Tab-separated table of C-alpha atoms and ligand atoms in Angstrom:
chain	number	residue	atom	x	y	z
A	298	UNK	CA	20.704	53.431	22.008
A	299	UNK	CA	17.400	54.859	20.746
A	300	UNK	CA	18.363	53.992	17.209
A	301	UNK	CA	19.173	50.454	18.267
A	302	UNK	CA	15.781	50.007	19.962
A	303	UNK	CA	14.065	51.446	16.905
A	304	UNK	CA	16.038	49.160	14.647
A	305	UNK	CA	15.214	46.032	16.638
A	306	UNK	CA	11.565	47.122	16.783
A	307	UNK	CA	11.519	47.454	13.009
A	308	UNK	CA	13.243	44.088	12.718
A	309	UNK	CA	10.677	42.584	15.095
A	310	UNK	CA	7.738	43.949	13.132
A	311	UNK	CA	9.330	43.020	9.859
A	312	UNK	CA	10.234	39.572	11.171
A	313	UNK	CA	6.766	38.801	12.492
A	314	UNK	CA	5.307	39.855	9.145
A	315	UNK	CA	7.407	37.351	7.257
A	316	UNK	CA	6.318	34.624	9.654
A	317	UNK	CA	4.661	31.591	8.113
A	318	UNK	CA	1.309	30.708	9.622
A	319	UNK	CA	-0.049	27.178	9.465
A	320	UNK	CA	-3.674	26.264	10.077
A	321	UNK	CA	-5.113	22.780	10.375
A	322	UNK	CA	-8.103	20.887	11.724
A	323	UNK	CA	-9.504	22.282	14.953
A	324	UNK	CA	-11.714	19.284	15.765
A	325	UNK	CA	-10.687	15.660	16.276
A	326	UNK	CA	-10.146	13.926	12.942
A	327	UNK	CA	-11.740	10.537	12.321
A	328	UNK	CA	-10.195	7.951	10.076
A	329	UNK	CA	-11.544	8.392	6.534
A	330	UNK	CA	-12.378	12.069	6.864
A	331	UNK	CA	-10.735	14.652	4.685
A	332	UNK	CA	-8.293	17.146	6.133
A	333	UNK	CA	-7.062	20.475	4.827
A	334	UNK	CA	-3.982	22.312	6.044
A	335	UNK	CA	-3.289	25.840	4.933
A	336	UNK	CA	-0.139	27.863	5.039
A	337	UNK	CA	0.342	31.579	4.403
A	338	UNK	CA	2.622	34.488	5.223
A	339	UNK	CA	1.449	36.907	7.887
A	340	UNK	CA	2.403	39.573	5.350
A	341	UNK	CA	0.880	38.778	1.992
A	342	UNK	CA	3.560	40.748	0.137
A	343	UNK	CA	5.844	37.768	0.356
A	344	UNK	CA	5.535	35.359	-2.528
A	345	UNK	CA	3.949	32.024	-1.577
A	346	UNK	CA	5.496	30.242	-4.554
A	347	UNK	CA	8.726	29.849	-2.592
A	348	UNK	CA	6.991	27.991	0.236
A	349	UNK	CA	6.690	24.230	0.545
A	350	UNK	CA	5.062	21.758	2.912
A	351	UNK	CA	7.086	19.242	4.836
A	352	UNK	CA	6.151	16.232	6.911
A	353	UNK	CA	8.241	14.690	9.653
A	354	UNK	CA	9.006	11.022	9.063
A	355	UNK	CA	9.130	9.725	12.598
A	356	UNK	CA	11.087	6.619	11.637
A	357	UNK	CA	14.049	8.665	10.418
A	358	UNK	CA	13.289	11.885	12.343
A	359	UNK	CA	13.676	13.892	9.113
A	360	UNK	CA	11.470	16.394	7.346
A	361	UNK	CA	10.356	15.396	3.852
A	362	UNK	CA	9.169	17.789	1.185
A	363	UNK	CA	5.543	17.286	0.090
A	364	UNK	CA	4.476	18.578	-3.314
A	365	UNK	CA	2.004	17.777	-6.078
A	366	UNK	CA	0.306	14.404	-5.696
A	367	UNK	CA	2.229	12.823	-2.865
A	368	UNK	CA	1.958	9.202	-1.700
A	369	UNK	CA	3.658	7.295	1.023
A	370	UNK	CA	3.208	3.779	2.336
A	371	UNK	CA	2.867	2.415	5.846
A	372	UNK	CA	2.013	-1.185	6.679
A	373	UNK	CA	0.472	-2.138	3.312
A	374	UNK	CA	-1.579	1.029	3.043
A	375	UNK	CA	-1.003	3.959	0.724
A	376	UNK	CA	-1.599	7.447	2.022
A	377	UNK	CA	-2.122	10.148	-0.538
A	378	UNK	CA	-1.995	13.925	-0.236
A	379	UNK	CA	-2.234	16.813	-2.642
A	380	UNK	CA	-0.607	20.236	-2.497
A	381	UNK	CA	-2.117	23.176	-4.336
A	382	UNK	CA	-1.179	26.830	-4.468
A	383	UNK	CA	-3.711	29.623	-4.376
A	384	UNK	CA	-2.890	33.292	-4.832
A	385	UNK	CA	-1.605	33.807	-1.311
A	386	UNK	CA	-1.646	30.426	0.353
A	387	UNK	CA	-0.482	26.866	0.005
A	388	UNK	CA	-3.085	24.172	0.668
A	389	UNK	CA	-2.406	20.567	1.592
A	390	UNK	CA	-5.384	18.216	1.186
A	391	UNK	CA	-5.610	14.721	2.646
A	392	UNK	CA	-8.719	13.144	1.059
A	393	UNK	CA	-8.906	10.165	3.441
A	394	UNK	CA	-7.062	10.656	6.682
A	395	UNK	CA	-5.465	7.513	8.060
A	396	UNK	CA	-3.705	6.788	11.298
A	397	UNK	CA	-0.319	7.675	9.793
A	398	UNK	CA	-1.472	11.083	8.554
A	399	UNK	CA	-1.151	12.688	11.959
A	400	UNK	CA	1.975	14.617	11.012
A	401	UNK	CA	3.586	16.815	12.233
A	402	UNK	CA	3.549	19.119	9.208
A	403	UNK	CA	5.205	22.479	8.700
A	404	UNK	CA	5.842	24.850	5.845
A	405	UNK	CA	9.208	26.305	5.000
A	406	UNK	CA	10.286	29.186	2.847
A	407	UNK	CA	13.310	29.182	0.607
A	408	UNK	CA	13.038	32.905	-0.196
A	409	UNK	CA	16.273	34.790	0.386
A	410	UNK	CA	14.663	37.695	2.240
A	411	UNK	CA	12.953	35.356	4.719
A	412	UNK	CA	15.458	34.499	7.407
A	413	UNK	CA	15.415	32.208	10.406
A	414	UNK	CA	13.306	31.768	12.473
A	415	UNK	CA	10.671	32.985	9.973
A	416	UNK	CA	11.691	30.484	7.305
A	417	UNK	CA	9.694	27.696	8.969
A	418	UNK	CA	6.237	27.629	10.510
A	419	UNK	CA	5.400	26.032	13.818
A	420	UNK	CA	4.960	22.279	13.436
A	421	UNK	CA	1.320	21.218	13.271
A	422	UNK	CA	0.130	17.776	14.308
A	423	UNK	CA	-3.292	16.309	14.888
A	424	UNK	CA	-4.654	13.039	16.091
A	425	UNK	CA	-6.524	10.683	13.760
A	426	UNK	CA	-9.031	8.667	15.766
A	427	UNK	CA	-10.070	5.147	14.866
A	428	UNK	CA	-11.405	1.981	16.414
A	429	UNK	CA	-11.626	-1.431	14.749
A	430	UNK	CA	-14.419	-3.979	15.315
A	431	UNK	CA	-14.380	-5.587	18.745
A	432	UNK	CA	-12.918	-9.027	19.038
A	433	UNK	CA	-13.818	-11.436	21.800
A	434	UNK	CA	-11.517	-14.150	23.016
A	435	UNK	CA	-11.967	-16.816	25.606
A	436	UNK	CA	-9.092	-17.310	27.946
A	437	UNK	CA	-7.241	-20.489	27.076
A	438	UNK	CA	-9.009	-20.729	23.703
A	439	UNK	CA	-7.465	-18.038	21.548
A	440	UNK	CA	-9.210	-17.454	18.224
A	441	UNK	CA	-12.236	-19.402	19.407
A	442	UNK	CA	-14.605	-16.478	19.141
A	443	UNK	CA	-13.641	-15.017	15.787
A	444	UNK	CA	-17.136	-15.201	14.348
A	445	UNK	CA	-19.514	-17.215	16.588
A	446	UNK	CA	-22.193	-15.390	18.473
A	447	UNK	CA	-22.876	-18.301	20.773
A	448	UNK	CA	-20.784	-20.015	23.392
A	449	UNK	CA	-21.846	-23.448	24.681
A	450	UNK	CA	-20.287	-24.514	27.930
A	451	UNK	CA	-20.937	-27.254	30.470
A	452	UNK	CA	-22.359	-26.466	33.855
A	453	UNK	CA	-19.483	-25.995	36.315
A	454	UNK	CA	-17.035	-24.712	33.653
A	455	UNK	CA	-15.173	-21.440	34.128
A	456	UNK	CA	-15.670	-18.861	31.413
A	457	UNK	CA	-13.333	-15.889	31.008
A	458	UNK	CA	-14.098	-13.621	28.053
A	459	UNK	CA	-11.916	-10.731	26.987
A	460	UNK	CA	-12.981	-7.929	24.721
A	461	UNK	CA	-10.459	-5.879	22.735
A	462	UNK	CA	-10.113	-3.582	19.753
A	463	UNK	CA	-7.314	-1.838	17.916
A	464	UNK	CA	-7.925	1.808	18.689
A	465	UNK	CA	-6.290	5.216	18.580
A	466	UNK	CA	-6.622	5.262	22.358
A	467	UNK	CA	-7.531	2.719	24.994
A	468	UNK	CA	-11.349	2.668	25.110
A	469	UNK	CA	-13.388	2.161	28.291
A	470	UNK	CA	-14.749	-1.382	28.320
A	471	UNK	CA	-17.956	-2.517	29.987
A	472	UNK	CA	-19.694	-5.866	30.192
A	473	UNK	CA	-23.370	-6.273	30.920
A	474	UNK	CA	-25.951	-9.012	30.693
A	475	UNK	CA	-29.339	-8.550	29.126
A	476	UNK	CA	-32.021	-8.407	31.806
A	477	UNK	CA	-29.539	-7.892	34.640
A	478	UNK	CA	-28.809	-4.655	36.433
A	479	UNK	CA	-25.045	-4.946	36.819
A	480	UNK	CA	-22.381	-3.310	34.667
A	481	UNK	CA	-18.829	-4.555	34.893
A	482	UNK	CA	-16.298	-1.829	34.033
A	483	UNK	CA	-13.621	-4.119	32.617
A	484	UNK	CA	-12.581	-5.694	29.312
A	485	UNK	CA	-12.615	-9.058	31.095
A	486	UNK	CA	-15.733	-10.993	32.095
A	487	UNK	CA	-15.175	-13.865	34.509
A	488	UNK	CA	-17.875	-16.434	35.265
A	489	UNK	CA	-16.727	-19.029	37.774
A	490	UNK	CA	-18.413	-22.429	37.730
A	491	UNK	CA	-21.323	-21.451	35.531
A	492	UNK	CA	-24.829	-22.532	36.429
A	493	UNK	CA	-28.061	-22.419	34.432
A	494	UNK	CA	-28.731	-18.930	35.799
A	495	UNK	CA	-25.606	-17.615	34.029
A	496	UNK	CA	-27.129	-18.467	30.687
A	497	UNK	CA	-28.031	-15.452	28.562
A	498	UNK	CA	-26.930	-12.685	26.266
A	499	UNK	CA	-23.760	-10.823	27.276
A	500	UNK	CA	-22.594	-7.606	25.643
A	501	UNK	CA	-19.228	-5.931	25.653
A	502	UNK	CA	-19.298	-2.221	25.045
A	503	UNK	CA	-16.160	-0.230	24.217
A	504	UNK	CA	-16.459	3.505	24.610
A	505	UNK	CA	-14.116	5.780	22.711
A	506	UNK	CA	-13.699	9.417	23.666
A	507	UNK	CA	-15.118	10.154	20.208
A	508	UNK	CA	-18.628	8.842	20.860
A	509	UNK	CA	-19.374	7.835	17.257
A	510	UNK	CA	-16.490	5.351	17.295
A	511	UNK	CA	-17.849	3.396	20.276
A	512	UNK	CA	-18.778	-0.203	19.553
A	513	UNK	CA	-20.673	-3.124	21.033
A	514	UNK	CA	-20.543	-6.848	20.577
A	515	UNK	CA	-22.797	-9.536	22.013
A	516	UNK	CA	-22.417	-13.206	22.657
A	517	UNK	CA	-24.947	-15.619	24.076
A	518	UNK	CA	-23.835	-18.196	26.590
A	519	UNK	CA	-25.688	-21.496	26.684
A	520	UNK	CA	-25.110	-23.681	29.714
A	521	UNK	CA	-25.328	-27.411	28.960
A	522	UNK	CA	-25.897	-30.038	31.646
A	523	UNK	CA	-22.795	-31.199	33.479
A	524	UNK	CA	-22.943	-34.585	31.769
A	525	UNK	CA	-23.402	-33.184	28.241
A	526	UNK	CA	-21.114	-34.906	25.729
A	527	UNK	CA	-17.906	-32.994	25.002
A	528	UNK	CA	-18.731	-32.446	21.319
A	529	UNK	CA	-21.751	-30.339	22.210
A	530	UNK	CA	-19.609	-27.647	23.837
A	531	UNK	CA	-18.123	-24.834	21.749
A	532	UNK	CA	-14.566	-26.027	22.311
A	533	UNK	CA	-15.603	-29.594	21.434
A	534	UNK	CA	-17.243	-28.379	18.241
A	535	UNK	CA	-14.108	-26.505	17.311
A	536	UNK	CA	-12.018	-29.665	17.787
A	537	UNK	CA	-14.602	-31.613	15.788
A	538	UNK	CA	-14.766	-29.191	12.867
A	539	UNK	CA	-10.967	-28.871	12.784
A	540	UNK	CA	-10.554	-32.642	12.692
A	541	UNK	CA	-13.255	-32.975	10.021
A	542	UNK	CA	-11.430	-30.426	7.902
A	543	UNK	CA	-8.178	-32.341	8.405
A	544	UNK	CA	-9.845	-35.627	7.407
A	545	UNK	CA	-11.359	-34.002	4.314
A	546	UNK	CA	-7.969	-32.617	3.332
A	547	UNK	CA	-6.306	-36.013	3.832
A	548	UNK	CA	-8.982	-37.709	1.690
A	549	UNK	CA	-8.489	-35.123	-1.031
A	550	UNK	CA	-4.714	-35.658	-1.053
A	551	UNK	CA	-5.114	-39.453	-1.197
A	552	UNK	CA	-7.620	-39.224	-4.066
A	553	UNK	CA	-5.387	-36.849	-6.020
A	554	UNK	CA	-2.328	-39.074	-5.478
A	555	UNK	CA	-4.181	-42.174	-6.687
A	556	UNK	CA	-5.546	-40.299	-9.690
A	557	UNK	CA	-2.158	-38.887	-10.684
A	558	UNK	CA	-0.410	-42.272	-10.245
A	559	UNK	CA	-3.000	-43.983	-12.436
A	560	UNK	CA	-2.689	-41.337	-15.104
A	561	UNK	CA	1.114	-41.554	-15.117
A	562	UNK	CA	0.859	-45.328	-15.439
A	563	UNK	CA	-1.579	-45.074	-18.363
A	564	UNK	CA	0.672	-42.536	-20.126
A	565	UNK	CA	3.635	-44.887	-19.778
A	566	UNK	CA	1.748	-47.898	-21.202
A	567	UNK	CA	0.065	-46.082	-24.092
A	568	UNK	CA	1.771	-46.548	-27.457
A	569	UNK	CA	1.320	-43.243	-29.218
A	570	UNK	CA	3.381	-40.136	-28.566
A	571	UNK	CA	2.238	-38.116	-25.591
A	572	UNK	CA	2.022	-35.052	-27.803
A	573	UNK	CA	-1.005	-36.261	-29.699
A	574	UNK	CA	-1.341	-34.273	-32.931
A	575	UNK	CA	-5.072	-34.680	-33.029
A	576	UNK	CA	-5.179	-32.422	-29.961
A	577	UNK	CA	-3.658	-29.590	-31.982
A	578	UNK	CA	-6.203	-29.642	-34.765
A	579	UNK	CA	-7.498	-26.089	-35.114
A	580	UNK	CA	-11.141	-25.623	-34.289
A	581	UNK	CA	-13.080	-23.618	-36.834
A	582	UNK	CA	-15.891	-21.419	-35.709
A	583	UNK	CA	-18.442	-23.057	-37.979
A	584	UNK	CA	-17.237	-26.625	-37.417
A	585	UNK	CA	-19.122	-29.055	-35.206
A	586	UNK	CA	-16.084	-29.055	-32.874
A	587	UNK	CA	-16.566	-25.461	-31.971
A	588	UNK	CA	-17.867	-24.573	-28.548
A	589	UNK	CA	-21.631	-24.742	-28.198
A	590	UNK	CA	-21.687	-21.132	-27.047
A	591	UNK	CA	-20.629	-19.958	-30.504
A	592	UNK	CA	-23.591	-21.682	-32.132
A	593	UNK	CA	-25.384	-18.364	-31.994
A	594	UNK	CA	-22.896	-17.080	-34.582
A	595	UNK	CA	-24.757	-19.005	-37.241
A	596	UNK	CA	-27.544	-16.497	-37.001
A	597	UNK	CA	-27.107	-13.630	-39.454
A	598	UNK	CA	-26.128	-10.456	-37.624
A	599	UNK	CA	-28.467	-8.189	-39.560
B	58	NAG	C1	11.498	39.196	-1.216
B	58	NAG	O1	12.292	38.856	-2.344
B	58	NAG	C2	11.580	38.627	-3.540
B	58	NAG	C3	12.578	38.205	-4.581
B	58	NAG	O2	13.294	37.084	-4.126
B	58	NAG	C4	10.828	39.892	-3.938
B	58	NAG	O3	10.079	39.629	-5.108
B	58	NAG	C5	9.898	40.308	-2.836
B	58	NAG	O4	9.271	41.540	-3.137
B	58	NAG	C6	10.661	40.448	-1.531
B	58	NAG	N1	9.663	40.668	-0.494
B	58	NAG	C7	9.795	41.602	0.437
B	58	NAG	C8	8.629	41.752	1.382
B	58	NAG	O5	10.794	42.284	0.557
B	59	NAG	C1	5.834	34.718	-7.361
B	59	NAG	O1	7.003	34.184	-7.988
B	59	NAG	C2	6.763	33.517	-9.200
B	59	NAG	C3	8.086	32.959	-9.717
B	59	NAG	O2	8.890	32.575	-8.691
B	59	NAG	C4	6.115	34.469	-10.197
B	59	NAG	O3	5.819	33.752	-11.401
B	59	NAG	C5	4.860	35.042	-9.621
B	59	NAG	O4	4.312	36.019	-10.505
B	59	NAG	C6	5.132	35.687	-8.288
B	59	NAG	N1	3.875	36.113	-7.691
B	59	NAG	C7	3.692	37.311	-7.141
B	59	NAG	C8	2.331	37.551	-6.568
B	59	NAG	O5	4.590	38.143	-7.056
B	60	NAG	C1	16.128	28.572	8.114
B	60	NAG	O1	17.289	29.345	7.953
B	60	NAG	C2	18.393	28.922	8.697
B	60	NAG	C3	19.517	29.955	8.490
B	60	NAG	O2	19.466	30.564	7.264
B	60	NAG	C4	18.841	27.546	8.231
B	60	NAG	O3	19.928	27.090	8.980
B	60	NAG	C5	17.667	26.593	8.433
B	60	NAG	O4	17.996	25.326	7.920
B	60	NAG	C6	16.447	27.129	7.710
B	60	NAG	N1	15.335	26.259	8.042
B	60	NAG	C7	14.680	25.552	7.134
B	60	NAG	C8	13.558	24.742	7.647
B	60	NAG	O5	14.967	25.581	5.960
């Protein structure tokens, strides 16, 4: 019995020594920052050259070996990593952490004298924080507020603005108006039947738990008289500019069609072969036919 306890104690100590330890970022990681993950044996007598990093591919729920210069692709972006071996550790470097670099990672040993459960480290994952620019949309007019910083509405109109951003976590949204003392804790700002007093500069603020990622975006609301012509409002202007673009496109197509028809007609009525040999005459550098830009070549070089 004593011998058995002693044996298991030895096994325990021995086992814990062969354990693989993994160490990663201890602070939140922001998109674009570099990340280093290190792996080593608790007992440095084991040879690190038989250890490799692995990353879990969530789509297939399988661990993939990572070695050398390693790239993978997610949604049109390439993610690169690099694995290097030092004397007693294996180091994985991610130069620019992206949202798909969050892992989990682990290291595994293929050495024969390292047995389960010591042949794999604990999995290590971390969150990569990010937040894109804020986008504002007006209810019922999607895409209306892509770029404009001003919204022109008629008195008596309803205005509902929604603020949003792609983010690693749902931010806290607030709306406030310059010169006013209210703060609306919501991504949605609703102004019913606007009057002249609603005119002003409104700001949406999105607060991320990582303070440096928080963002703001402002829009000024101009209230036009109730009888203002429709084309003076923002939605009217959008309709107007869209129709102008459509008219311009139509004009362009008509002009091109007429031009091409005329040219085809002329080609059909002309006598000579279409492949006019005079067009293939070589142009010599010193000839008068050469491009004017080469005229400088006539100057001696020395
Ligand atoms: C484990 O095995 C390797 C050979 O595969 C040997 O070089 C190493 O010394 C062994 N380590 C221990 C701690 O027994
Ligand atoms: C580890 O093993 C490799 C070959 O597998 C050998 O070249 C290297 O010298 C070994 N390192 C140590 C510290 O034993
Ligand atoms: C660890 O070893 C066990 C038994 O030898 C094996 O079944 C398992 O696949 C190994 N784990 C890894 C991550 O290689």
